[in-house]
Amino acid sequence: MLSLYEERLGPLQAWLFPQRVYLELQDQAITAMVLSGRGLSWVDQLSLPPGLCSGGRPVSGSALADLLGDWLVQCGYPGARIWAVLPGSACELRLLQGSAPERMAMPKELEALRLPWPPETAVDLLSCPLPSSPGSRVSVAVESALLEDWIEVFADAGLGLDALEAAPVCALRCVEGQKGWLLGLEPEQSWLLRLERGAPIWQWRLPPLEELEALQSELNQCLSYWQSQAPQPRSMDVVVSAALPASALETLQSCLPLELNGLDPLRSDPAQWSLGLLWGLAAVELER
């Protein structure tokens, strides 16, 4: 009898007291994580049919909402409160020095940032402080339409969206050093950050891992560019998307002479997914 009550109360408690679920959003898959304290409580991945997302943006929002909502209900997380990380290809990073406003939306300020979109594109621009670099902030620019599309998807799925962050910002929280390189490997596009005093001073867009030869070539070009200013690095920090195969880091390591340090404090199983971006997303709450 007791087990019957527990079975009936479980879904009711989930609806009344929704849990926080962290999501990594990629075009190929959505990876979900739930924490208990600083440890993993649940982790799973939802593969997406081709065409539902492109460049980090929902293409078929209603179908994606149905799929996502049903998945989380089946996994025991109906009405969850969502913190999500956008792929790096959907965002633009800029380093702001000195006193910078929390929000910047004036046309002249946007023009100074040289964003890649046409001038008439509506852009949401948020900035966050860098604890490792006092006086500096990272500004993240995202197309307003992309944010609105995701907000609509989560609302239609019966989920509450509490936070949406960019992959490079989450990756920066994984890095402990003040100087060096940070490489992000994602399915659609890789990216490389040069860090000085804990702040990203340069960013390069790179090919995805599946274009291995092109990625290796462009990565070497970036490192060679800096040889005149600093010695060739012996190692590089790497954050790998959970949507990539577990062997992604080893695949890249096999064709590079420098040591790659995978940043994944919450990795659940060597045979499963890399959770570095999700850890960086959750780190804001974990460190409070």
PDB file of C-alpha atoms in Angstrom:
ATOM      1  CA  MET A   1       0.000   0.000   0.000  1.00  0.00           C
ATOM      2  CA  LEU A   2       2.815   2.422   0.901  1.00  0.00           C
ATOM      3  CA  SER A   3       4.538   1.822  -2.428  1.00  0.00           C
ATOM      4  CA  LEU A   4       1.258   2.627  -4.213  1.00  0.00           C
ATOM      5  CA  TYR A   5       1.016   6.009  -2.440  1.00  0.00           C
ATOM      6  CA  GLU A   6       4.653   6.750  -3.230  1.00  0.00           C
ATOM      7  CA  GLU A   7       4.038   5.914  -6.875  1.00  0.00           C
ATOM      8  CA  ARG A   8       1.102   8.347  -7.009  1.00  0.00           C
ATOM      9  CA  LEU A   9       2.782  11.089  -4.989  1.00  0.00           C
ATOM     10  CA  GLY A  10       5.983  11.116  -7.038  1.00  0.00           C
ATOM     11  CA  PRO A  11       4.551  12.892 -10.130  1.00  0.00           C
ATOM     12  CA  LEU A  12       2.538  15.272  -7.919  1.00  0.00           C
ATOM     13  CA  GLN A  13       5.626  16.301  -5.950  1.00  0.00           C
ATOM     14  CA  ALA A  14       7.521  16.848  -9.196  1.00  0.00           C
ATOM     15  CA  TRP A  15       4.853  19.264 -10.412  1.00  0.00           C
ATOM     16  CA  LEU A  16       4.543  21.086  -7.067  1.00  0.00           C
ATOM     17  CA  PHE A  17       8.285  21.290  -6.424  1.00  0.00           C
ATOM     18  CA  PRO A  18       9.998  21.372  -9.848  1.00  0.00           C
ATOM     19  CA  GLN A  19      13.692  20.622  -9.885  1.00  0.00           C
ATOM     20  CA  ARG A  20      16.400  22.599 -11.615  1.00  0.00           C
ATOM     21  CA  VAL A  21      17.591  20.918 -14.790  1.00  0.00           C
ATOM     22  CA  TYR A  22      20.712  22.084 -16.651  1.00  0.00           C
ATOM     23  CA  LEU A  23      20.611  21.693 -20.438  1.00  0.00           C
ATOM     24  CA  GLU A  24      23.311  21.910 -23.100  1.00  0.00           C
ATOM     25  CA  LEU A  25      21.600  22.905 -26.353  1.00  0.00           C
ATOM     26  CA  GLN A  26      23.117  21.663 -29.615  1.00  0.00           C
ATOM     27  CA  ASP A  27      21.628  21.074 -33.052  1.00  0.00           C
ATOM     28  CA  GLN A  28      22.145  17.294 -32.815  1.00  0.00           C
ATOM     29  CA  ALA A  29      21.226  16.654 -29.188  1.00  0.00           C
ATOM     30  CA  ILE A  30      20.136  18.184 -25.894  1.00  0.00           C
ATOM     31  CA  THR A  31      22.034  16.939 -22.848  1.00  0.00           C
ATOM     32  CA  ALA A  32      20.390  17.220 -19.435  1.00  0.00           C
ATOM     33  CA  MET A  33      21.936  17.183 -15.969  1.00  0.00           C
ATOM     34  CA  VAL A  34      20.530  17.342 -12.451  1.00  0.00           C
ATOM     35  CA  LEU A  35      22.741  17.855  -9.412  1.00  0.00           C
ATOM     36  CA  SER A  36      22.429  16.806  -5.804  1.00  0.00           C
ATOM     37  CA  GLY A  37      24.734  19.146  -3.960  1.00  0.00           C
ATOM     38  CA  ARG A  38      27.958  19.046  -5.976  1.00  0.00           C
ATOM     39  CA  GLY A  39      27.353  15.534  -7.280  1.00  0.00           C
ATOM     40  CA  LEU A  40      25.447  14.152 -10.252  1.00  0.00           C
ATOM     41  CA  SER A  41      21.909  13.024  -9.585  1.00  0.00           C
ATOM     42  CA  TRP A  42      20.869  12.390 -13.187  1.00  0.00           C
ATOM     43  CA  VAL A  43      22.324  12.842 -16.667  1.00  0.00           C
ATOM     44  CA  ASP A  44      20.819  11.886 -20.019  1.00  0.00           C
ATOM     45  CA  GLN A  45      20.812  12.933 -23.651  1.00  0.00           C
ATOM     46  CA  LEU A  46      17.984  13.499 -26.133  1.00  0.00           C
ATOM     47  CA  SER A  47      18.968  13.001 -29.785  1.00  0.00           C
ATOM     48  CA  LEU A  48      17.244  15.485 -32.107  1.00  0.00           C
ATOM     49  CA  PRO A  49      15.971  14.645 -35.596  1.00  0.00           C
ATOM     50  CA  PRO A  50      17.702  16.631 -38.361  1.00  0.00           C
ATOM     51  CA  GLY A  51      16.112  20.004 -39.045  1.00  0.00           C
ATOM     52  CA  LEU A  52      14.731  20.784 -35.581  1.00  0.00           C
ATOM     53  CA  CYS A  53      17.631  23.149 -34.755  1.00  0.00           C
ATOM     54  CA  SER A  54      20.161  24.989 -36.887  1.00  0.00           C
ATOM     55  CA  GLY A  55      22.997  27.187 -35.648  1.00  0.00           C
ATOM     56  CA  GLY A  56      21.661  26.971 -32.106  1.00  0.00           C
ATOM     57  CA  ARG A  57      18.219  28.233 -33.146  1.00  0.00           C
ATOM     58  CA  PRO A  58      14.939  26.252 -33.073  1.00  0.00           C
ATOM     59  CA  VAL A  59      13.662  25.752 -36.626  1.00  0.00           C
ATOM     60  CA  SER A  60      10.546  23.759 -35.805  1.00  0.00           C
ATOM     61  CA  GLY A  61       9.709  25.168 -32.386  1.00  0.00           C
ATOM     62  CA  SER A  62       6.448  23.327 -31.743  1.00  0.00           C
ATOM     63  CA  ALA A  63       7.908  19.918 -32.604  1.00  0.00           C
ATOM     64  CA  LEU A  64      10.965  20.624 -30.461  1.00  0.00           C
ATOM     65  CA  ALA A  65       8.794  21.729 -27.532  1.00  0.00           C
ATOM     66  CA  ASP A  66       6.705  18.533 -27.717  1.00  0.00           C
ATOM     67  CA  LEU A  67       9.806  16.336 -27.876  1.00  0.00           C
ATOM     68  CA  LEU A  68      11.600  18.138 -25.032  1.00  0.00           C
ATOM     69  CA  GLY A  69       8.560  18.379 -22.778  1.00  0.00           C
ATOM     70  CA  ASP A  70       7.611  14.688 -23.223  1.00  0.00           C
ATOM     71  CA  TRP A  71      11.207  13.601 -22.589  1.00  0.00           C
ATOM     72  CA  LEU A  72      11.521  15.449 -19.282  1.00  0.00           C
ATOM     73  CA  VAL A  73       8.096  14.250 -18.127  1.00  0.00           C
ATOM     74  CA  GLN A  74       9.056  10.648 -18.873  1.00  0.00           C
ATOM     75  CA  CYS A  75      12.328  11.134 -16.980  1.00  0.00           C
ATOM     76  CA  GLY A  76      10.493  12.483 -13.928  1.00  0.00           C
ATOM     77  CA  TYR A  77      11.109  16.229 -14.360  1.00  0.00           C
ATOM     78  CA  PRO A  78       7.799  17.795 -15.432  1.00  0.00           C
ATOM     79  CA  GLY A  79       7.636  21.571 -15.190  1.00  0.00           C
ATOM     80  CA  ALA A  80      11.374  21.748 -14.461  1.00  0.00           C
ATOM     81  CA  ARG A  81      13.164  25.057 -13.958  1.00  0.00           C
ATOM     82  CA  ILE A  82      15.717  25.276 -16.767  1.00  0.00           C
ATOM     83  CA  TRP A  83      19.229  26.685 -16.957  1.00  0.00           C
ATOM     84  CA  ALA A  84      20.546  26.246 -20.486  1.00  0.00           C
ATOM     85  CA  VAL A  85      23.788  26.848 -22.380  1.00  0.00           C
ATOM     86  CA  LEU A  86      23.729  28.010 -26.017  1.00  0.00           C
ATOM     87  CA  PRO A  87      26.325  26.738 -28.510  1.00  0.00           C
ATOM     88  CA  GLY A  88      29.232  29.054 -29.213  1.00  0.00           C
ATOM     89  CA  SER A  89      28.128  29.459 -32.844  1.00  0.00           C
ATOM     90  CA  ALA A  90      24.984  31.306 -31.687  1.00  0.00           C
ATOM     91  CA  CYS A  91      26.855  33.931 -29.631  1.00  0.00           C
ATOM     92  CA  GLU A  92      29.516  36.616 -29.951  1.00  0.00           C
ATOM     93  CA  LEU A  93      31.956  37.406 -27.123  1.00  0.00           C
ATOM     94  CA  ARG A  94      33.606  40.757 -26.488  1.00  0.00           C
ATOM     95  CA  LEU A  95      35.936  41.811 -23.671  1.00  0.00           C
ATOM     96  CA  LEU A  96      35.001  45.138 -22.061  1.00  0.00           C
ATOM     97  CA  GLN A  97      37.586  47.014 -20.037  1.00  0.00           C
ATOM     98  CA  GLY A  98      36.791  49.445 -17.232  1.00  0.00           C
ATOM     99  CA  SER A  99      33.314  50.295 -16.008  1.00  0.00           C
ATOM    100  CA  ALA A 100      30.776  48.727 -18.368  1.00  0.00           C
ATOM    101  CA  PRO A 101      26.984  48.826 -17.995  1.00  0.00           C
ATOM    102  CA  GLU A 102      25.023  45.701 -17.211  1.00  0.00           C
ATOM    103  CA  ARG A 103      23.112  46.137 -20.461  1.00  0.00           C
ATOM    104  CA  MET A 104      24.174  47.867 -23.656  1.00  0.00           C
ATOM    105  CA  ALA A 105      21.717  48.467 -26.454  1.00  0.00           C
ATOM    106  CA  MET A 106      22.538  51.868 -27.908  1.00  0.00           C
ATOM    107  CA  PRO A 107      23.296  51.761 -31.669  1.00  0.00           C
ATOM    108  CA  LYS A 108      26.682  53.455 -31.302  1.00  0.00           C
ATOM    109  CA  GLU A 109      27.705  50.996 -28.585  1.00  0.00           C
ATOM    110  CA  LEU A 110      26.656  48.053 -30.738  1.00  0.00           C
ATOM    111  CA  GLU A 111      28.509  49.461 -33.739  1.00  0.00           C
ATOM    112  CA  ALA A 112      31.710  49.719 -31.707  1.00  0.00           C
ATOM    113  CA  LEU A 113      31.542  45.985 -30.934  1.00  0.00           C
ATOM    114  CA  ARG A 114      31.590  45.068 -34.654  1.00  0.00           C
ATOM    115  CA  LEU A 115      29.059  42.294 -34.400  1.00  0.00           C
ATOM    116  CA  PRO A 116      28.732  39.957 -37.414  1.00  0.00           C
ATOM    117  CA  TRP A 117      25.031  40.592 -38.058  1.00  0.00           C
ATOM    118  CA  PRO A 118      23.492  43.271 -40.321  1.00  0.00           C
ATOM    119  CA  PRO A 119      23.020  46.655 -38.575  1.00  0.00           C
ATOM    120  CA  GLU A 120      19.242  46.282 -38.573  1.00  0.00           C
ATOM    121  CA  THR A 121      19.394  43.005 -36.613  1.00  0.00           C
ATOM    122  CA  ALA A 122      17.883  43.239 -33.132  1.00  0.00           C
ATOM    123  CA  VAL A 123      20.503  42.119 -30.616  1.00  0.00           C
ATOM    124  CA  ASP A 124      20.400  41.326 -26.903  1.00  0.00           C
ATOM    125  CA  LEU A 125      23.662  42.269 -25.222  1.00  0.00           C
ATOM    126  CA  LEU A 126      24.477  41.247 -21.669  1.00  0.00           C
ATOM    127  CA  SER A 127      27.723  41.542 -19.762  1.00  0.00           C
ATOM    128  CA  CYS A 128      29.065  39.591 -16.811  1.00  0.00           C
ATOM    129  CA  PRO A 129      32.076  40.274 -14.558  1.00  0.00           C
ATOM    130  CA  LEU A 130      35.218  38.172 -14.630  1.00  0.00           C
ATOM    131  CA  PRO A 131      36.182  37.312 -11.021  1.00  0.00           C
ATOM    132  CA  SER A 132      39.679  36.352 -12.209  1.00  0.00           C
ATOM    133  CA  SER A 133      40.154  39.706 -13.977  1.00  0.00           C
ATOM    134  CA  PRO A 134      39.035  42.697 -11.845  1.00  0.00           C
ATOM    135  CA  GLY A 135      37.827  45.637 -13.910  1.00  0.00           C
ATOM    136  CA  SER A 136      36.970  43.492 -16.932  1.00  0.00           C
ATOM    137  CA  ARG A 137      33.683  42.113 -18.166  1.00  0.00           C
ATOM    138  CA  VAL A 138      32.705  39.725 -20.913  1.00  0.00           C
ATOM    139  CA  SER A 139      29.915  40.944 -23.149  1.00  0.00           C
ATOM    140  CA  VAL A 140      27.753  38.308 -24.858  1.00  0.00           C
ATOM    141  CA  ALA A 141      25.720  39.296 -27.917  1.00  0.00           C
ATOM    142  CA  VAL A 142      22.854  37.115 -29.173  1.00  0.00           C
ATOM    143  CA  GLU A 143      20.212  37.781 -31.795  1.00  0.00           C
ATOM    144  CA  SER A 144      16.987  38.776 -30.042  1.00  0.00           C
ATOM    145  CA  ALA A 145      14.930  36.520 -32.323  1.00  0.00           C
ATOM    146  CA  LEU A 146      16.988  33.488 -31.280  1.00  0.00           C
ATOM    147  CA  LEU A 147      16.353  34.179 -27.595  1.00  0.00           C
ATOM    148  CA  GLU A 148      12.637  34.684 -28.222  1.00  0.00           C
ATOM    149  CA  ASP A 149      12.467  31.379 -30.119  1.00  0.00           C
ATOM    150  CA  TRP A 150      13.992  29.469 -27.197  1.00  0.00           C
ATOM    151  CA  ILE A 151      11.794  31.224 -24.639  1.00  0.00           C
ATOM    152  CA  GLU A 152       8.761  30.169 -26.686  1.00  0.00           C
ATOM    153  CA  VAL A 153      10.010  26.564 -26.966  1.00  0.00           C
ATOM    154  CA  PHE A 154      10.438  26.204 -23.206  1.00  0.00           C
ATOM    155  CA  ALA A 155       7.080  27.850 -22.489  1.00  0.00           C
ATOM    156  CA  ASP A 156       5.302  25.514 -24.936  1.00  0.00           C
ATOM    157  CA  ALA A 157       7.073  22.549 -23.311  1.00  0.00           C
ATOM    158  CA  GLY A 158       5.707  23.572 -19.904  1.00  0.00           C
ATOM    159  CA  LEU A 159       9.170  24.443 -18.603  1.00  0.00           C
ATOM    160  CA  GLY A 160      10.405  27.578 -16.879  1.00  0.00           C
ATOM    161  CA  LEU A 161      13.540  29.152 -18.361  1.00  0.00           C
ATOM    162  CA  ASP A 162      15.553  30.830 -15.593  1.00  0.00           C
ATOM    163  CA  ALA A 163      18.925  31.335 -17.316  1.00  0.00           C
ATOM    164  CA  LEU A 164      20.424  31.109 -20.792  1.00  0.00           C
ATOM    165  CA  GLU A 165      24.199  31.429 -21.158  1.00  0.00           C
ATOM    166  CA  ALA A 166      26.832  31.174 -23.888  1.00  0.00           C
ATOM    167  CA  ALA A 167      29.135  28.158 -24.163  1.00  0.00           C
ATOM    168  CA  PRO A 168      32.400  30.192 -24.045  1.00  0.00           C
ATOM    169  CA  VAL A 169      31.308  31.928 -20.811  1.00  0.00           C
ATOM    170  CA  CYS A 170      30.536  28.566 -19.217  1.00  0.00           C
ATOM    171  CA  ALA A 171      33.875  27.230 -20.423  1.00  0.00           C
ATOM    172  CA  LEU A 172      35.742  30.165 -18.845  1.00  0.00           C
ATOM    173  CA  ARG A 173      34.447  29.078 -15.435  1.00  0.00           C
ATOM    174  CA  CYS A 174      36.244  25.744 -15.865  1.00  0.00           C
ATOM    175  CA  VAL A 175      39.652  27.378 -16.257  1.00  0.00           C
ATOM    176  CA  GLU A 176      41.840  27.932 -13.201  1.00  0.00           C
ATOM    177  CA  GLY A 177      44.894  29.521 -14.842  1.00  0.00           C
ATOM    178  CA  GLN A 178      45.374  33.231 -15.514  1.00  0.00           C
ATOM    179  CA  LYS A 179      47.119  32.784 -18.854  1.00  0.00           C
ATOM    180  CA  GLY A 180      46.971  30.321 -21.697  1.00  0.00           C
ATOM    181  CA  TRP A 181      44.611  28.865 -24.269  1.00  0.00           C
ATOM    182  CA  LEU A 182      41.055  27.570 -24.091  1.00  0.00           C
ATOM    183  CA  LEU A 183      39.663  25.466 -26.934  1.00  0.00           C
ATOM    184  CA  GLY A 184      35.977  24.679 -27.262  1.00  0.00           C
ATOM    185  CA  LEU A 185      34.995  21.651 -29.357  1.00  0.00           C
ATOM    186  CA  GLU A 186      31.365  21.718 -30.514  1.00  0.00           C
ATOM    187  CA  PRO A 187      29.604  19.820 -33.332  1.00  0.00           C
ATOM    188  CA  GLU A 188      28.925  22.798 -35.626  1.00  0.00           C
ATOM    189  CA  GLN A 189      31.915  25.009 -34.893  1.00  0.00           C
ATOM    190  CA  SER A 190      34.990  25.001 -32.661  1.00  0.00           C
ATOM    191  CA  TRP A 191      36.484  28.142 -31.120  1.00  0.00           C
ATOM    192  CA  LEU A 192      39.744  29.183 -29.469  1.00  0.00           C
ATOM    193  CA  LEU A 193      40.292  31.814 -26.774  1.00  0.00           C
ATOM    194  CA  ARG A 194      43.607  33.379 -25.796  1.00  0.00           C
ATOM    195  CA  LEU A 195      43.561  34.211 -22.074  1.00  0.00           C
ATOM    196  CA  GLU A 196      45.598  36.903 -20.342  1.00  0.00           C
ATOM    197  CA  ARG A 197      45.090  37.657 -16.634  1.00  0.00           C
ATOM    198  CA  GLY A 198      42.032  35.406 -16.686  1.00  0.00           C
ATOM    199  CA  ALA A 199      40.329  37.357 -19.495  1.00  0.00           C
ATOM    200  CA  PRO A 200      39.787  36.346 -23.138  1.00  0.00           C
ATOM    201  CA  ILE A 201      41.695  38.842 -25.292  1.00  0.00           C
ATOM    202  CA  TRP A 202      41.369  37.033 -28.642  1.00  0.00           C
ATOM    203  CA  GLN A 203      38.798  34.668 -30.108  1.00  0.00           C
ATOM    204  CA  TRP A 204      39.021  32.595 -33.292  1.00  0.00           C
ATOM    205  CA  ARG A 205      36.242  30.640 -34.982  1.00  0.00           C
ATOM    206  CA  LEU A 206      37.502  27.205 -36.073  1.00  0.00           C
ATOM    207  CA  PRO A 207      36.135  24.227 -38.053  1.00  0.00           C
ATOM    208  CA  PRO A 208      34.291  21.461 -36.179  1.00  0.00           C
ATOM    209  CA  LEU A 209      36.008  18.259 -35.101  1.00  0.00           C
ATOM    210  CA  GLU A 210      34.608  16.278 -38.038  1.00  0.00           C
ATOM    211  CA  GLU A 211      36.739  18.497 -40.326  1.00  0.00           C
ATOM    212  CA  LEU A 212      39.830  17.310 -38.485  1.00  0.00           C
ATOM    213  CA  GLU A 213      42.493  18.326 -41.015  1.00  0.00           C
ATOM    214  CA  ALA A 214      41.049  21.834 -41.392  1.00  0.00           C
ATOM    215  CA  LEU A 215      40.739  22.187 -37.610  1.00  0.00           C
ATOM    216  CA  GLN A 216      44.353  21.074 -37.101  1.00  0.00           C
ATOM    217  CA  SER A 217      45.594  23.466 -39.785  1.00  0.00           C
ATOM    218  CA  GLU A 218      43.727  26.534 -38.520  1.00  0.00           C
ATOM    219  CA  LEU A 219      44.580  25.763 -34.917  1.00  0.00           C
ATOM    220  CA  ASN A 220      48.276  25.640 -35.792  1.00  0.00           C
ATOM    221  CA  GLN A 221      47.934  28.958 -37.635  1.00  0.00           C
ATOM    222  CA  CYS A 222      46.456  30.582 -34.522  1.00  0.00           C
ATOM    223  CA  LEU A 223      49.279  29.284 -32.336  1.00  0.00           C
ATOM    224  CA  SER A 224      51.910  30.344 -34.859  1.00  0.00           C
ATOM    225  CA  TYR A 225      50.468  33.857 -34.907  1.00  0.00           C
ATOM    226  CA  TRP A 226      51.347  34.194 -31.238  1.00  0.00           C
ATOM    227  CA  GLN A 227      54.838  32.704 -31.458  1.00  0.00           C
ATOM    228  CA  SER A 228      56.401  36.132 -31.898  1.00  0.00           C
ATOM    229  CA  GLN A 229      54.837  37.278 -28.610  1.00  0.00           C
ATOM    230  CA  ALA A 230      54.963  34.127 -26.503  1.00  0.00           C
ATOM    231  CA  PRO A 231      56.563  30.673 -26.689  1.00  0.00           C
ATOM    232  CA  GLN A 232      54.631  27.830 -28.278  1.00  0.00           C
ATOM    233  CA  PRO A 233      52.412  26.377 -25.511  1.00  0.00           C
ATOM    234  CA  ARG A 234      53.082  22.898 -24.205  1.00  0.00           C
ATOM    235  CA  SER A 235      49.465  22.337 -23.245  1.00  0.00           C
ATOM    236  CA  MET A 236      45.975  23.637 -23.905  1.00  0.00           C
ATOM    237  CA  ASP A 237      42.730  23.465 -21.932  1.00  0.00           C
ATOM    238  CA  VAL A 238      39.814  21.956 -23.852  1.00  0.00           C
ATOM    239  CA  VAL A 239      36.077  21.918 -23.154  1.00  0.00           C
ATOM    240  CA  VAL A 240      34.191  19.341 -25.239  1.00  0.00           C
ATOM    241  CA  SER A 241      30.486  19.480 -26.017  1.00  0.00           C
ATOM    242  CA  ALA A 242      28.403  16.617 -24.671  1.00  0.00           C
ATOM    243  CA  ALA A 243      26.967  16.185 -28.182  1.00  0.00           C
ATOM    244  CA  LEU A 244      30.352  14.987 -29.481  1.00  0.00           C
ATOM    245  CA  PRO A 245      31.604  11.380 -29.147  1.00  0.00           C
ATOM    246  CA  ALA A 246      33.408  10.460 -25.940  1.00  0.00           C
ATOM    247  CA  SER A 247      36.564   9.937 -28.005  1.00  0.00           C
ATOM    248  CA  ALA A 248      36.633  13.559 -29.298  1.00  0.00           C
ATOM    249  CA  LEU A 249      39.519  14.683 -27.121  1.00  0.00           C
ATOM    250  CA  GLU A 250      41.606  11.614 -27.954  1.00  0.00           C
ATOM    251  CA  THR A 251      40.912  12.117 -31.678  1.00  0.00           C
ATOM    252  CA  LEU A 252      42.284  15.660 -31.624  1.00  0.00           C
ATOM    253  CA  GLN A 253      45.170  14.730 -29.322  1.00  0.00           C
ATOM    254  CA  SER A 254      46.399  12.164 -31.857  1.00  0.00           C
ATOM    255  CA  CYS A 255      47.216  14.889 -34.413  1.00  0.00           C
ATOM    256  CA  LEU A 256      48.589  17.677 -32.182  1.00  0.00           C
ATOM    257  CA  PRO A 257      52.038  17.850 -30.536  1.00  0.00           C
ATOM    258  CA  LEU A 258      50.887  19.713 -27.424  1.00  0.00           C
ATOM    259  CA  GLU A 259      49.100  18.181 -24.439  1.00  0.00           C
ATOM    260  CA  LEU A 260      45.323  18.663 -24.276  1.00  0.00           C
ATOM    261  CA  ASN A 261      43.783  19.032 -20.809  1.00  0.00           C
ATOM    262  CA  GLY A 262      40.127  18.056 -20.842  1.00  0.00           C
ATOM    263  CA  LEU A 263      38.074  20.222 -18.446  1.00  0.00           C
ATOM    264  CA  ASP A 264      35.230  18.074 -17.160  1.00  0.00           C
ATOM    265  CA  PRO A 265      34.890  18.109 -13.341  1.00  0.00           C
ATOM    266  CA  LEU A 266      31.515  16.335 -13.421  1.00  0.00           C
ATOM    267  CA  ARG A 267      32.246  13.592 -15.945  1.00  0.00           C
ATOM    268  CA  SER A 268      29.914  10.749 -15.029  1.00  0.00           C
ATOM    269  CA  ASP A 269      31.523   7.924 -16.961  1.00  0.00           C
ATOM    270  CA  PRO A 270      34.462   7.737 -19.404  1.00  0.00           C
ATOM    271  CA  ALA A 271      32.116   6.072 -21.899  1.00  0.00           C
ATOM    272  CA  GLN A 272      29.430   8.764 -21.652  1.00  0.00           C
ATOM    273  CA  TRP A 273      29.304  12.504 -22.278  1.00  0.00           C
ATOM    274  CA  SER A 274      31.636  15.346 -21.491  1.00  0.00           C
ATOM    275  CA  LEU A 275      29.918  17.641 -18.995  1.00  0.00           C
ATOM    276  CA  GLY A 276      32.373  20.545 -18.914  1.00  0.00           C
ATOM    277  CA  LEU A 277      29.945  23.104 -20.376  1.00  0.00           C
ATOM    278  CA  LEU A 278      27.179  21.987 -18.023  1.00  0.00           C
ATOM    279  CA  TRP A 279      29.514  22.241 -15.039  1.00  0.00           C
ATOM    280  CA  GLY A 280      30.408  25.791 -16.095  1.00  0.00           C
ATOM    281  CA  LEU A 281      26.704  26.578 -16.360  1.00  0.00           C
ATOM    282  CA  ALA A 282      26.031  25.243 -12.862  1.00  0.00           C
ATOM    283  CA  ALA A 283      29.176  26.752 -11.320  1.00  0.00           C
ATOM    284  CA  VAL A 284      27.432  30.064 -10.573  1.00  0.00           C
ATOM    285  CA  GLU A 285      25.115  28.277  -8.147  1.00  0.00           C
ATOM    286  CA  LEU A 286      27.686  25.778  -6.880  1.00  0.00           C
ATOM    287  CA  GLU A 287      30.107  28.504  -5.798  1.00  0.00           C
ATOM    288  CA  ARG A 288      27.558  30.588  -3.884  1.00  0.00           C
TER     289      ARG A 288
END
